[in-house]
mmCIF file of C-alpha atoms in Angstrom:
data_model
loop_
_atom_site.group_PDB
_atom_site.id
_atom_site.type_symbol
_atom_site.label_atom_id
_atom_site.label_comp_id
_atom_site.label_asym_id
_atom_site.label_seq_id
_atom_site.Cartn_x
_atom_site.Cartn_y
_atom_site.Cartn_z
ATOM 1 C CA MET A 1004 56.552 77.776 -56.466
ATOM 2 C CA LYS A 1005 60.121 79.046 -56.542
ATOM 3 C CA PRO A 1006 60.841 80.663 -59.913
ATOM 4 C CA PRO A 1007 64.405 80.423 -61.250
ATOM 5 C CA ILE A 1008 66.924 83.116 -60.355
ATOM 6 C CA GLY A 1009 67.067 85.785 -63.058
ATOM 7 C CA SER A 1010 63.476 85.331 -64.187
ATOM 8 C CA TYR A 1011 60.716 87.887 -63.649
ATOM 9 C CA ALA A 1012 57.863 87.242 -61.261
ATOM 10 C CA VAL A 1013 54.764 88.982 -59.921
ATOM 11 C CA ASP A 1014 54.189 89.461 -56.201
ATOM 12 C CA LEU A 1015 50.477 88.654 -56.013
ATOM 13 C CA SER A 1016 50.045 90.522 -52.720
ATOM 14 C CA THR A 1017 51.089 93.851 -54.310
ATOM 15 C CA GLY A 1018 50.916 93.216 -58.062
ATOM 16 C CA GLN A 1019 54.497 94.430 -58.450
ATOM 17 C CA VAL A 1020 56.813 92.835 -61.025
ATOM 18 C CA GLY A 1021 60.346 92.024 -59.925
ATOM 19 C CA ARG A 1022 63.403 90.065 -60.955
ATOM 20 C CA VAL A 1023 64.099 86.954 -58.884
ATOM 21 C CA MET A 1024 67.394 87.542 -57.085
ATOM 22 C CA GLY A 1025 67.467 84.519 -54.832
ATOM 23 C CA HIS A 1026 65.759 82.130 -52.469
ATOM 24 C CA GLU A 1027 66.461 82.828 -48.816
ATOM 25 C CA GLY A 1028 64.932 80.322 -46.453
ATOM 26 C CA PRO A 1029 61.268 79.909 -47.348
ATOM 27 C CA TYR A 1030 61.146 83.228 -49.232
ATOM 28 C CA VAL A 1031 61.681 84.370 -52.802
ATOM 29 C CA GLN A 1032 63.646 87.622 -53.089
ATOM 30 C CA LEU A 1033 62.493 90.059 -55.778
ATOM 31 C CA ARG A 1034 64.092 93.293 -56.958
ATOM 32 C CA PRO A 1035 61.999 95.968 -58.721
ATOM 33 C CA PHE A 1036 62.384 96.468 -62.447
ATOM 34 C CA GLY A 1037 65.171 98.986 -63.007
ATOM 35 C CA GLY A 1038 66.861 98.165 -59.694
ATOM 36 C CA GLY A 1039 66.242 99.141 -56.128
ATOM 37 C CA ARG A 1040 65.708 97.472 -52.795
ATOM 38 C CA GLU A 1041 64.803 93.780 -52.750
ATOM 39 C CA TRP A 1042 61.793 92.455 -50.912
ATOM 40 C CA ASP A 1043 60.835 88.983 -49.699
ATOM 41 C CA CYS A 1044 57.739 87.101 -50.818
ATOM 42 C CA ALA A 1045 56.252 83.857 -49.666
ATOM 43 C CA PRO A 1046 56.475 81.298 -52.496
ATOM 44 C CA GLU A 1047 52.694 80.866 -52.568
ATOM 45 C CA THR A 1048 52.235 84.583 -53.379
ATOM 46 C CA VAL A 1049 54.593 84.567 -56.404
ATOM 47 C CA ARG A 1050 54.025 83.551 -60.011
ATOM 48 C CA GLU A 1051 56.009 84.008 -63.220
ATOM 49 C CA ALA A 1052 55.395 87.296 -64.993
ATOM 50 C CA THR A 1053 53.887 87.210 -68.463
ATOM 51 C CA THR A 1054 55.567 88.951 -71.366
ATOM 52 C CA SER A 1055 53.016 91.776 -71.252
ATOM 53 C CA GLU A 1056 53.586 92.270 -67.507
ATOM 54 C CA ARG A 1057 57.354 92.513 -68.054
ATOM 55 C CA LEU A 1058 56.845 95.023 -70.888
ATOM 56 C CA ARG A 1059 54.425 97.064 -68.779
ATOM 57 C CA ALA A 1060 56.960 97.230 -65.928
ATOM 58 C CA ALA A 1061 59.761 98.225 -68.340
ATOM 59 C CA THR A 1062 57.610 100.946 -69.907
ATOM 60 C CA ALA A 1063 56.540 102.307 -66.516
ATOM 61 C CA TYR A 1064 60.186 102.473 -65.430
ATOM 62 C CA ALA A 1065 61.280 104.177 -68.673
ATOM 63 C CA ASN A 1066 58.502 106.755 -68.333
ATOM 64 C CA ALA A 1067 59.358 107.476 -64.686
ATOM 65 C CA ARG A 1068 63.027 107.818 -65.623
ATOM 66 C CA SER A 1069 62.236 110.267 -68.438
ATOM 67 C CA ARG A 1070 60.243 112.389 -65.967
ATOM 68 C CA GLY A 1071 63.196 112.374 -63.545
ATOM 69 C CA GLU A 1072 61.356 110.421 -60.868
ATOM 70 C CA VAL A 1073 63.988 107.649 -60.687
ATOM 71 C CA PRO A 1074 67.752 107.734 -61.396
#
């Protein structure tokens, strides 16, 4: 499965939610919620993120930002 660019997906190998930034060769490129370094995932290890997963990632990022852990 190759989710559309701009959507949010879950890397099943790590459980991390990321925004789909592109498709490079056989891989799907994800960027962490709130920005950061992209990583590549095999298409078979990616699925679309649910609304609750996107909200959980946004809340985790907002909390880390308020604690000064991320810029």
